[in-house]
GROMACS .gro file of C-alpha atoms in nm:
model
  431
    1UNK     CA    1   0.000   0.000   0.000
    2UNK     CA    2   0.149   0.357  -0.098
    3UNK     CA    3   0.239   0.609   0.224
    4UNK     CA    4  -0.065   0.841   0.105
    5UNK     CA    5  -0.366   0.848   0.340
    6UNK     CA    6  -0.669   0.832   0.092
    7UNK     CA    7  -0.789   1.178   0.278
    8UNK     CA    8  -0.446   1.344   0.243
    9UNK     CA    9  -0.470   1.647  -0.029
   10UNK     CA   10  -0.131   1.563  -0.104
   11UNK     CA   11  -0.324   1.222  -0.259
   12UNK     CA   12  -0.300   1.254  -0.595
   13UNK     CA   13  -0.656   1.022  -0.667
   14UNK     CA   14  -0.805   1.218  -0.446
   15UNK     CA   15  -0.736   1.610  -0.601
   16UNK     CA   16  -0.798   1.377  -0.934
   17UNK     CA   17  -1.169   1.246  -0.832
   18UNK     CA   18  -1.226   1.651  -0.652
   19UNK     CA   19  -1.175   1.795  -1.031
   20UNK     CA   20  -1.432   1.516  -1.161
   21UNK     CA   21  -1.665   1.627  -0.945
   22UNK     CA   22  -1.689   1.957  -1.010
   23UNK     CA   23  -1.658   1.897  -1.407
   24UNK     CA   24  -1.974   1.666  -1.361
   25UNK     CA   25  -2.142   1.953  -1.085
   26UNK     CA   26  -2.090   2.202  -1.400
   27UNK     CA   27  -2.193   1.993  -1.654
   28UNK     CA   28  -2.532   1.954  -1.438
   29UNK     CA   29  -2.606   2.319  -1.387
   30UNK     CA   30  -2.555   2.358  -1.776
   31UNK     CA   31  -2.814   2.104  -1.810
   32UNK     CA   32  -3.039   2.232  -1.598
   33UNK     CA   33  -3.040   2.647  -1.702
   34UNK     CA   34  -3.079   2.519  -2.064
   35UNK     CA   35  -3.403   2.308  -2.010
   36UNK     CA   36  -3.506   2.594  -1.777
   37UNK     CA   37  -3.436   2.836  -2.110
   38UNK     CA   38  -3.617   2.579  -2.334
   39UNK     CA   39  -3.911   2.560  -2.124
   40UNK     CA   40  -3.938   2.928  -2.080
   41UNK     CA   41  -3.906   2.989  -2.424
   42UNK     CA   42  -4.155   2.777  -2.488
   43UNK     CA   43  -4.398   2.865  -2.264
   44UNK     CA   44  -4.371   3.257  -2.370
   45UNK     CA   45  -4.442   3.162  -2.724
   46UNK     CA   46  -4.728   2.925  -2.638
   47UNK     CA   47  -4.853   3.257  -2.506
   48UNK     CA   48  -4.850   3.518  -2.747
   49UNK     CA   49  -4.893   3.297  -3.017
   50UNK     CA   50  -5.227   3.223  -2.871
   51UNK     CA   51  -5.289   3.646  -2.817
   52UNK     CA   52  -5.195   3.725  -3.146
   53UNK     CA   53  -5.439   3.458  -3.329
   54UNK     CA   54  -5.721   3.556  -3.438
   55UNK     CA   55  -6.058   3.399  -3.338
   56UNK     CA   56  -6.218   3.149  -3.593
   57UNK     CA   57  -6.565   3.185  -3.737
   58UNK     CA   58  -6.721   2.903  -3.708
   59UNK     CA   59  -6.949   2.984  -3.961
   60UNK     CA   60  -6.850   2.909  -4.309
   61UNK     CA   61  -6.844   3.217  -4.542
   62UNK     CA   62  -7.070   3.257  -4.854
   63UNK     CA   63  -6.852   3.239  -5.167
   64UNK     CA   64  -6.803   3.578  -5.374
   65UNK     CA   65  -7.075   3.658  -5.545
   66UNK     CA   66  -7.080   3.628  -5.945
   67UNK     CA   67  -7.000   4.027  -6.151
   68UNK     CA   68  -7.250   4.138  -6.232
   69UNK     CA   69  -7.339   4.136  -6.626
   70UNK     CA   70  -7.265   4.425  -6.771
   71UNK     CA   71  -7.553   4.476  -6.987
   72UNK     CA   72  -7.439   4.826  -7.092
   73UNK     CA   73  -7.125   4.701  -7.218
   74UNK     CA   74  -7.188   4.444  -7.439
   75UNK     CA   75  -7.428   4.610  -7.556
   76UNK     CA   76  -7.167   4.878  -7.665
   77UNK     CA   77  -6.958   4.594  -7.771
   78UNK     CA   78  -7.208   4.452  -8.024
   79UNK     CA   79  -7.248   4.811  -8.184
   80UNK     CA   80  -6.876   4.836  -8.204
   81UNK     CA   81  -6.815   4.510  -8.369
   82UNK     CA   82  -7.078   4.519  -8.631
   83UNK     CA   83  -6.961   4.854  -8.683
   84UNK     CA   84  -6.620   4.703  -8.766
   85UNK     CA   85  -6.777   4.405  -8.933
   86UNK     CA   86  -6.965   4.650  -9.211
   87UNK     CA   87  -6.637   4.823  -9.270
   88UNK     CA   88  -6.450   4.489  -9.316
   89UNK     CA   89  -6.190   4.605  -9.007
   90UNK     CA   90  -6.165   4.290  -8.774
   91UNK     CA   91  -5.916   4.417  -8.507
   92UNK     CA   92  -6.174   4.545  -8.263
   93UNK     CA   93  -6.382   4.216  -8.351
   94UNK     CA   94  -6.100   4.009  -8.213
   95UNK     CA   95  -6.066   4.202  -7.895
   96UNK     CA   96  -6.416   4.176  -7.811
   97UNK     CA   97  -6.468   3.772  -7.877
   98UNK     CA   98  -6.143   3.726  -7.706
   99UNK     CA   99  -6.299   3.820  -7.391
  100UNK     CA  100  -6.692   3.747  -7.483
  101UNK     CA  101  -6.731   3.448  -7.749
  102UNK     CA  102  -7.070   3.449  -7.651
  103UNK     CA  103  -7.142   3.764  -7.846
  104UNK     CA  104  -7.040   3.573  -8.220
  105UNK     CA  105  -7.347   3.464  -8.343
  106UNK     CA  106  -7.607   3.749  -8.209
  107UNK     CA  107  -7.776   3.944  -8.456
  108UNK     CA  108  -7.873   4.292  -8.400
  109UNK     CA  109  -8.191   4.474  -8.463
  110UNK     CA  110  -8.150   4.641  -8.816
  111UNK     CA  111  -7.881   4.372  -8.931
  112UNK     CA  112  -7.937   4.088  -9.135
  113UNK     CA  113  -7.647   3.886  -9.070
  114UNK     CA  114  -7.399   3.751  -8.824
  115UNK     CA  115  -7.039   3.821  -8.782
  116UNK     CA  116  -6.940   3.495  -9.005
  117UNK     CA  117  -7.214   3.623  -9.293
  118UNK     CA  118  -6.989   3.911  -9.295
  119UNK     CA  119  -6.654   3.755  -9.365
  120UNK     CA  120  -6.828   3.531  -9.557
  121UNK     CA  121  -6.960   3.784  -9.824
  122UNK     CA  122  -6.636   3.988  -9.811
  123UNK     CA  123  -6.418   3.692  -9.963
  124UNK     CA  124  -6.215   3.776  -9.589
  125UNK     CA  125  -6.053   3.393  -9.571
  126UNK     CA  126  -5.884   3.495  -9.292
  127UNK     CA  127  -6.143   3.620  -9.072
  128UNK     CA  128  -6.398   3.337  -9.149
  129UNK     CA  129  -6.137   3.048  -9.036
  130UNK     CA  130  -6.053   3.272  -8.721
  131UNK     CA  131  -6.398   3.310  -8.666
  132UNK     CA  132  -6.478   2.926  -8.677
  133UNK     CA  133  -6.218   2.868  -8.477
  134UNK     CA  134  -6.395   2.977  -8.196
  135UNK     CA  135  -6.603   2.685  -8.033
  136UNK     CA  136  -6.896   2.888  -7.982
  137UNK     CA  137  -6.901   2.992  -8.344
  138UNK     CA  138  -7.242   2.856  -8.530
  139UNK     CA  139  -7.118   2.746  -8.875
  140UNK     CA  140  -7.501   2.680  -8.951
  141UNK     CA  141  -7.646   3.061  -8.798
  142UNK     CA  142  -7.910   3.161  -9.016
  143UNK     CA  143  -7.985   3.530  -9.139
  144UNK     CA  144  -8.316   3.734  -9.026
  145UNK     CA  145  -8.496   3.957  -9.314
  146UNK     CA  146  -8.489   4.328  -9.231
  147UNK     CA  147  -8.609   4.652  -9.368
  148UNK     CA  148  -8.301   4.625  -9.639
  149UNK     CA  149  -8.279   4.252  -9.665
  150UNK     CA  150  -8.617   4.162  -9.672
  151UNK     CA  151  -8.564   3.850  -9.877
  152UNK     CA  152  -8.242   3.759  -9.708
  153UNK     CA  153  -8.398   3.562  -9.412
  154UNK     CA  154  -8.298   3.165  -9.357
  155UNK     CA  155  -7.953   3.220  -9.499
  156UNK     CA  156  -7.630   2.985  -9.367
  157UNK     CA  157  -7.254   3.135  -9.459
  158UNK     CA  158  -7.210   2.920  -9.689
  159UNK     CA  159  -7.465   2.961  -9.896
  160UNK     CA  160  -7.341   3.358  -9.955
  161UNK     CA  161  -6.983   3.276 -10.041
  162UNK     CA  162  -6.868   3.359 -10.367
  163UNK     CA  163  -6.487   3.263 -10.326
  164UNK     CA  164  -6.500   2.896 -10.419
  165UNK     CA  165  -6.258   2.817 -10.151
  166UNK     CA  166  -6.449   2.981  -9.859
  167UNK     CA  167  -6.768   2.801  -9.958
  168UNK     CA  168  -6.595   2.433  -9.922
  169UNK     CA  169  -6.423   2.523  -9.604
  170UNK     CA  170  -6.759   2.592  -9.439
  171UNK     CA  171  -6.950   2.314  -9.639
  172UNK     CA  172  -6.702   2.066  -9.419
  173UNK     CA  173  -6.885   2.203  -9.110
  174UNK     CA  174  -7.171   1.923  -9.071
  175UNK     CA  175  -7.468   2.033  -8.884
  176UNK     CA  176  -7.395   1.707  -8.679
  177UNK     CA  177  -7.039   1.868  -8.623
  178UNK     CA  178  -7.220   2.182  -8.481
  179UNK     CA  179  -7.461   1.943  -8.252
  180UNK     CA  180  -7.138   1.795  -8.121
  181UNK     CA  181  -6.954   2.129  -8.076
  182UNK     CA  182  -7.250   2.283  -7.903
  183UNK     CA  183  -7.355   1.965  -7.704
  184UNK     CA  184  -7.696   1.757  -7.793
  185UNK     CA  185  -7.783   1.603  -7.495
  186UNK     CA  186  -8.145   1.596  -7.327
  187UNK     CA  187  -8.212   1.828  -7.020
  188UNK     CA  188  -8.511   1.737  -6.822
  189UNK     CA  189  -8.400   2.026  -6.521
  190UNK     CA  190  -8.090   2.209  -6.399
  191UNK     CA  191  -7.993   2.194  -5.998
  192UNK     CA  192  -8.146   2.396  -5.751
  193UNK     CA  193  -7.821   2.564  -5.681
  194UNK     CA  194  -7.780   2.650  -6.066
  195UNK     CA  195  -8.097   2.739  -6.144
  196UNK     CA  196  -8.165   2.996  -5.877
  197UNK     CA  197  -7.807   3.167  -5.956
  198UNK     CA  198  -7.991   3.166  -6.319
  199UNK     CA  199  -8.296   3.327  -6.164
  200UNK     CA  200  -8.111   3.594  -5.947
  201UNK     CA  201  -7.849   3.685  -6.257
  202UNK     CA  202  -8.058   3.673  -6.499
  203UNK     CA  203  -8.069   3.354  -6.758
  204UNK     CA  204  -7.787   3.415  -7.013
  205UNK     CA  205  -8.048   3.355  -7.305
  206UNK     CA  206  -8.265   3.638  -7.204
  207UNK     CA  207  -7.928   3.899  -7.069
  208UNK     CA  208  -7.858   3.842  -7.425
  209UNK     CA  209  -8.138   3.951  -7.585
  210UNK     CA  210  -8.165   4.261  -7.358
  211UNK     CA  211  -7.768   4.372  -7.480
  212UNK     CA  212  -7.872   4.273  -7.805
  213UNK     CA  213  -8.190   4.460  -7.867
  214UNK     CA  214  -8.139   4.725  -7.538
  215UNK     CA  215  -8.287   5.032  -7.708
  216UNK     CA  216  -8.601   4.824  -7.854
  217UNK     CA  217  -8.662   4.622  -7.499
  218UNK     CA  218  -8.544   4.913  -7.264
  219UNK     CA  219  -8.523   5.243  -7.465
  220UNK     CA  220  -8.287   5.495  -7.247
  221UNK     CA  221  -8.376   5.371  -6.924
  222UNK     CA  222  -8.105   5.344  -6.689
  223UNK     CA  223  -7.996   4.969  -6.691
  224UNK     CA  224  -7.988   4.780  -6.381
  225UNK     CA  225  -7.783   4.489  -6.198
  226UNK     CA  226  -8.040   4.325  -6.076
  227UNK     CA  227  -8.263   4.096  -6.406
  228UNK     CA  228  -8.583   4.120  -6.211
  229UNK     CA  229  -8.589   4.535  -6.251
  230UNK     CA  230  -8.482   4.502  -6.607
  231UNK     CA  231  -8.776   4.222  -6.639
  232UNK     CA  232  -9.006   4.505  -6.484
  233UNK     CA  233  -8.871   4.749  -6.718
  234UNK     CA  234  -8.926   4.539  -7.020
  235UNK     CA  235  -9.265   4.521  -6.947
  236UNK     CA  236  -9.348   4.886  -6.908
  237UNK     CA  237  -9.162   4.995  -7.196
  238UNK     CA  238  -9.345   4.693  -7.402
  239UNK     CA  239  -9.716   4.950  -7.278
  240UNK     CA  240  -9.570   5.176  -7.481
  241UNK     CA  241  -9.340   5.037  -7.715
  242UNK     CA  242  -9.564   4.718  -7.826
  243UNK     CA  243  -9.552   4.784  -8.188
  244UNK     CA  244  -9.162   4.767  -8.257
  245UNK     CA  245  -9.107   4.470  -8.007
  246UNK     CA  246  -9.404   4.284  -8.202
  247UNK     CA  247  -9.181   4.349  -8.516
  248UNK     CA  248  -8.846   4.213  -8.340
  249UNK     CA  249  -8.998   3.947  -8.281
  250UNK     CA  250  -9.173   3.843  -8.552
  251UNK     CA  251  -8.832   3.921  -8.756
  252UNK     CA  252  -8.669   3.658  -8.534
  253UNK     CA  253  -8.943   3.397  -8.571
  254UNK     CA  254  -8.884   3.473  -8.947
  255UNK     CA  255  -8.926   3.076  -9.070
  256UNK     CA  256  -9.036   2.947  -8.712
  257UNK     CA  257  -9.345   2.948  -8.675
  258UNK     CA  258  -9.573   3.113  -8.994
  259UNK     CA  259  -9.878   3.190  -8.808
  260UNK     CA  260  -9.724   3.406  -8.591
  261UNK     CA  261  -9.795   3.747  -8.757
  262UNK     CA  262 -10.162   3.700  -8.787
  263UNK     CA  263 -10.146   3.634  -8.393
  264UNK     CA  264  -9.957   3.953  -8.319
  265UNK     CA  265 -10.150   4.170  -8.529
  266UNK     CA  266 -10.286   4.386  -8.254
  267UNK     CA  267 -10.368   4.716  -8.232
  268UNK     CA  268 -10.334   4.743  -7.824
  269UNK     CA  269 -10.123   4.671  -7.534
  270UNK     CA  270 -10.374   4.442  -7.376
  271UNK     CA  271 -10.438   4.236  -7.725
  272UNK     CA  272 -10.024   4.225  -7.746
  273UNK     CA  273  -9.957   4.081  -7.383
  274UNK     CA  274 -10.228   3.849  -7.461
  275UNK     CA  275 -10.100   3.735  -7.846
  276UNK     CA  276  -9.803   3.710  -7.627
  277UNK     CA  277  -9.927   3.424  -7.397
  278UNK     CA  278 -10.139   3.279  -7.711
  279UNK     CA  279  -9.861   3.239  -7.933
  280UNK     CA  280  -9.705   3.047  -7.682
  281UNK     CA  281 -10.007   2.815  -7.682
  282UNK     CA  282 -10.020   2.765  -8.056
  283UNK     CA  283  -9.870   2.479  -8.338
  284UNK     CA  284  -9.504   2.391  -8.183
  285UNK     CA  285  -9.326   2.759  -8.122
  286UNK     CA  286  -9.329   2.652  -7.773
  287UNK     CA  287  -9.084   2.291  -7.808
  288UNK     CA  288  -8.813   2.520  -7.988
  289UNK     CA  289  -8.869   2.795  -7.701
  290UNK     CA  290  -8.818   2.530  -7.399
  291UNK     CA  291  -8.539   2.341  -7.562
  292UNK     CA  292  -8.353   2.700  -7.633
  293UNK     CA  293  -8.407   2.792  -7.247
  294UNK     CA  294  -8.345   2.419  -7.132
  295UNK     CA  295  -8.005   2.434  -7.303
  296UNK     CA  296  -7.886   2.675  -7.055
  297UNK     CA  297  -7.837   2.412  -6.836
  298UNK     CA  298  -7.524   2.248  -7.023
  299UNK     CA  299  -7.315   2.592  -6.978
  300UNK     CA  300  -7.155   2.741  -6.679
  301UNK     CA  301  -7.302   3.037  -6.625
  302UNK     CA  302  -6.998   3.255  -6.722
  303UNK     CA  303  -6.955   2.972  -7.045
  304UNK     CA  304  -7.278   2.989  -7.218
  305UNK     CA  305  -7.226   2.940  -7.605
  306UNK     CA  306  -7.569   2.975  -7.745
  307UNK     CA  307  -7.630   2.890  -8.080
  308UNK     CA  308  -7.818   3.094  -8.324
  309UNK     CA  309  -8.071   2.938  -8.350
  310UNK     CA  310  -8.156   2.969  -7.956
  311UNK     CA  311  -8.082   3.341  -7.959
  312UNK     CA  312  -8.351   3.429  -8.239
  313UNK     CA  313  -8.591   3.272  -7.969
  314UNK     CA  314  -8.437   3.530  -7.663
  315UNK     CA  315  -8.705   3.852  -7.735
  316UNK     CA  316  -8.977   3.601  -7.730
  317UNK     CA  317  -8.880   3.430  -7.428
  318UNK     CA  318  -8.800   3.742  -7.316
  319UNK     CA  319  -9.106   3.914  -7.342
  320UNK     CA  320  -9.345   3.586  -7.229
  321UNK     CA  321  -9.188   3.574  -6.871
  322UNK     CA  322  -9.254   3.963  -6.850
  323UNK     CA  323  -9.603   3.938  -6.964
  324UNK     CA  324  -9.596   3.635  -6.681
  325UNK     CA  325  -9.420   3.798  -6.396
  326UNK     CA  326  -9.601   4.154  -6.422
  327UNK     CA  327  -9.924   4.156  -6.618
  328UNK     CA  328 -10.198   4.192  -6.332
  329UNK     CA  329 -10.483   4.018  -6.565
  330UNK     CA  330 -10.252   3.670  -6.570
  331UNK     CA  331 -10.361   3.571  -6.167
  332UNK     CA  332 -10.169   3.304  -6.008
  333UNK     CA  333 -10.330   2.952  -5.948
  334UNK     CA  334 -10.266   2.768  -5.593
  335UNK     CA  335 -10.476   2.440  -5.694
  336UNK     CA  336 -10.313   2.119  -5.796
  337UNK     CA  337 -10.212   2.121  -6.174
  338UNK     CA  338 -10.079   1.814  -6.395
  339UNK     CA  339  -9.871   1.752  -6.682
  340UNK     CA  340  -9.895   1.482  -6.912
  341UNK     CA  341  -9.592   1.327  -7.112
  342UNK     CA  342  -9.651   1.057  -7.339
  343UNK     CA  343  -9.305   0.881  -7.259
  344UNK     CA  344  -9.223   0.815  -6.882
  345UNK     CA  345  -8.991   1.012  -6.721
  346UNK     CA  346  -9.018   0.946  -6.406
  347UNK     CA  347  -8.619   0.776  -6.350
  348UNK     CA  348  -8.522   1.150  -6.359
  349UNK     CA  349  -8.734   1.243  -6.053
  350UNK     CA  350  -8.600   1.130  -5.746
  351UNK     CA  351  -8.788   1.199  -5.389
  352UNK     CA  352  -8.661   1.493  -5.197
  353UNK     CA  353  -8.460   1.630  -5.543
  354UNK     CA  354  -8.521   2.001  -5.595
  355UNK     CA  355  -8.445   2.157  -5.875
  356UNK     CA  356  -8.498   2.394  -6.146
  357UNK     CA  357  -8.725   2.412  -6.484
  358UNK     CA  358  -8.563   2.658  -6.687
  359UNK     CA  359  -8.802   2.624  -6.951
  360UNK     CA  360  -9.182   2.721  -6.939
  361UNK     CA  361  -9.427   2.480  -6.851
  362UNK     CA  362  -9.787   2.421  -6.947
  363UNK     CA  363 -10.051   2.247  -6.754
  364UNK     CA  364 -10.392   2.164  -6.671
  365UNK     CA  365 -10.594   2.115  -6.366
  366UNK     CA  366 -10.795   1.823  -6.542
  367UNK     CA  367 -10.631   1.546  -6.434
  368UNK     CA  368 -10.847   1.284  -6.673
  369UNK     CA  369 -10.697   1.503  -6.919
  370UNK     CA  370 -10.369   1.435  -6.870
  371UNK     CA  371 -10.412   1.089  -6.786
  372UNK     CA  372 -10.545   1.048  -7.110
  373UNK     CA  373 -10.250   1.196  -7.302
  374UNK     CA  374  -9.940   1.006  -7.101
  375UNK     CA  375 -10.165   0.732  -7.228
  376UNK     CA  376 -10.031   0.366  -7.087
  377UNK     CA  377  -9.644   0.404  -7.109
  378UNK     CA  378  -9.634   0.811  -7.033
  379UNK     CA  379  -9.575   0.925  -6.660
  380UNK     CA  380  -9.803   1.258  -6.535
  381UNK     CA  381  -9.648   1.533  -6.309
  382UNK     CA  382  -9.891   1.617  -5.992
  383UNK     CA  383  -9.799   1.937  -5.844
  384UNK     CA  384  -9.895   2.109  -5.581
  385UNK     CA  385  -9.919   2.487  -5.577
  386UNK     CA  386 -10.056   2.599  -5.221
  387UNK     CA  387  -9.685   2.771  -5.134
  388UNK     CA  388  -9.734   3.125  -5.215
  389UNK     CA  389  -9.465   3.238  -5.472
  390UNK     CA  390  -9.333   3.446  -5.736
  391UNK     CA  391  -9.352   3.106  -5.976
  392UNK     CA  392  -9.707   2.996  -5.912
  393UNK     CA  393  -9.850   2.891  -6.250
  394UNK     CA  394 -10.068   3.172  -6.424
  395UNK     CA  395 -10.396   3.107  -6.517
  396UNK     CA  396 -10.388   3.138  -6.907
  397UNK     CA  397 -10.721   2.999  -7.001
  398UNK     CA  398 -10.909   3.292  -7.173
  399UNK     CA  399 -10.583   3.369  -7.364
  400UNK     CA  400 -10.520   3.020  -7.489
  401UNK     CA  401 -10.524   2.905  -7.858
  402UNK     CA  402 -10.743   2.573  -7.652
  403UNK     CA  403 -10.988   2.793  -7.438
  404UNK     CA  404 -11.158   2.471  -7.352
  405UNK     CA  405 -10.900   2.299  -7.191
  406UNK     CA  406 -10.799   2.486  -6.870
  407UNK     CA  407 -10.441   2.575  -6.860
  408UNK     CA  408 -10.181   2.759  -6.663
  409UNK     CA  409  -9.820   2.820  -6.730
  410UNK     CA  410  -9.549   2.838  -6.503
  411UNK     CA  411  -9.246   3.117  -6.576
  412UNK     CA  412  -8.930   3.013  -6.667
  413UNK     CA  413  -8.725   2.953  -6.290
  414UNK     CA  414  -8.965   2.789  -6.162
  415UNK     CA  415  -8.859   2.566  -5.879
  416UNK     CA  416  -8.977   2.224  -5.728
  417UNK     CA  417  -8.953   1.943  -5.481
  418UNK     CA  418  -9.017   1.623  -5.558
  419UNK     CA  419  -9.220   1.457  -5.313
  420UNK     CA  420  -9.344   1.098  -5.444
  421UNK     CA  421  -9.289   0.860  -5.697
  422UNK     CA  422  -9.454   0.561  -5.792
  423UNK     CA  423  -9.281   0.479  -6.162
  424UNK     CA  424  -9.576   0.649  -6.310
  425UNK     CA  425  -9.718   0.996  -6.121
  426UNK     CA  426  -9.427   1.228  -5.987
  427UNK     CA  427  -9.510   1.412  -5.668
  428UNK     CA  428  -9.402   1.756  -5.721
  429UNK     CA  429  -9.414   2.053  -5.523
  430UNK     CA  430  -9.359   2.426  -5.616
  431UNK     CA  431  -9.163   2.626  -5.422
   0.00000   0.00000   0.00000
């Protein structure tokens, strides 16, 4: 055993083991003051993390409402580019489509063609391939007679070409192409959700035949953003204005429907709004109406590409769901009303589906009547009209080309539940 007591300080293990110690005692403190940091730290930004956020709504909010159409400027926009189109100059043309192809096929009041008639009859190759290049460019639009043109009504681009090659580019446009471009499929309804944006908006058919025709429908009255006050305007300026909007639309009807002059050859306001709801009532101007409104329904509202065809139907449509909406005689009906169709439908209805008719609808409140035309294999709509509503059908009866059967129509909008369905009568509701 060495002399050194294990106590001594002259032991060398022991001054040895006293500096371990104290490395290990430091080491420990350091420990300690750096959790205490980390905790504090922690602890202070736990806190005004928390102050600073701020306090979620629990409530979802409403998505942003849609622009509102600027009636006013397309309307300026149509003027400008047939302007451009008469002079042959294209540039402000391009600008315009670029931003609203919806405008290509419309026709004006006072014009006899569309934009593609134009480039057509000016040999401009250029502008008639740009022009169908555009997928809501109608190959097949048809001319309306005017004033100048009388005789020009029913006319497709191609049949005014004169430059050889023009003419067999736009022969190569089938009308089965156009039915695929512009989309051919059946619509029974739209959603709820789309439908009432439609209602509140305005239905892009009938905004278009307001820019289109503004001074005829709406003279200088201040236009407005909301389609229900230009609606109400429409119909006041129609007391006073009957004559010229019974010539719009017989001009746009041109090939249509032929009695349809001898109906709206009125010498009164009254006899108009009435030759108004008759028309509607008479031969088959009524399918082509519906399936132009219906057809709404396979656009986005901000993506509707009507064809020509539809839009010569918009200052028809237009001016039935005023004379509906705001002619006092027309009274609203609150019994039940049916609808016969002679092929069932019902697989479309399902129970608790709302939705949307965008078209106008036609019925009766004799339901042995529509029984009998569903016949065995049809289906019958029942619907119930006690809710009190803007839509309620109208009672049309004394202005119907059928006084005898009872009948009431329901505005375009008009909006539904569906409340029963046994494979052959669907329970509806209007809301």
């Amino acid at each position: 055993m060495s002399g050194y007591s294990w106590f001594s300080e002259t032991n060398p293990l022991l001054s040895q083991e006293i500096r371990r110690r104290k490395y290990q005692s430091k080491q420990i403190v350091a420990a300690i003051s750096c959790l205490v940091l980390i905790v504090t730290f922690t602890i202070v930004a736990v806190y005004f993390g928390t102050k600073t956020d701020k306090k979620v709504d629990p409530t979802p909010r409403p998505r942003p409402r849609l622009p509102g159409y600027d009636l006013q400027k397309d309307h300026a926009d149509i003027i400008s580019m047939f302007s451009g189109a008469r002079k042959g100059n294209y540039k402000k043309i391009w600008t315009v489509l670029t931003k609203k192809p919806y405008l290509i096929n419309v026709i004006p009041r006072d014009e006899s063609y569309a934009l593609l008639h134009y480039a057509t009859r000016q040999n401009n190759s250029m502008a008639v391939h740009k022009l169908v290049n555009y997928n809501s460019c109608d190959v097949k639009v048809q001319s309306v007679p005017n004033a100048k043109n009388k005789h020009q009504g029913g006319k497709i681009p191609e049949q005014l070409a004169l430059d050889k090659n023009i003419k067999k580019f736009l022969h190569n446009f089938t009308e089965k192409m156009m039915q695929e471009r512009f989309g051919s499929k059946t619509v029974f309804y739209t959603t709820k959700a789309k439908g009432e944006k439609f209602n509140k908006y305005g239905p892009p058919l009938l905004l278009l035949a307001l820019s289109t025709f503004k001074k005829t429908f709406l003279g200088k009255t201040k236009t407005s953003s909301k389609f229900q006050s230009l609606l109400n305007c429409t119909f006041q300026s129609a007391s006073k204005n009957f004559k010229n909007i019974s010539n719009l639309i017989l001009v746009n009807l041109y090939d249509f429907d032929n009695g349809t002059a001898d109906i709206l050859n009125v010498t009164s306001k009254t006899d108009f709004f009435a030759s108004i709801v008759k028309l509607y009532t008479s031969r088959t101007l009524y399918v082509n109406v519906n399936t132009a409104l219906k057809r709404q329904a396979l656009f986005d509202y901000k993506k509707y590409r009507p064809r020509g065809r539809a839009l010569r139907f918009g200052p028809y449509a237009l001016m039935l769901q005023a004379v509906l909406m705001y002619w006092t005689d027309l009274k609203p009906y609150d019994g039940v009303t049916y609808r016969g169709f002679q092929v069932n439908v019902t697989n479309q209805y399902h129970v608790k589906t709302k939705f949307v008719y965008l078209n106008f609808m036609v019925t009766t409140d004799n339901e042995t009547r529509a029984d009998e035309y569903a016949g065995a294999h049809g289906s019958i709509l029942v619907i119930s009209n006690t809710r009190h509503c803007h839509v309620q059908p109208r009672d049309i009866t004394r202005y119907s080309y059928y006084p005898n059967d009872r009948q009431y129509l329901y505005p375009s909008g008009s909006e539904f539940v569906v409340t029963a369905n046994d494979g052959r009568n669907v329970n509806l509701s209007c809301i």
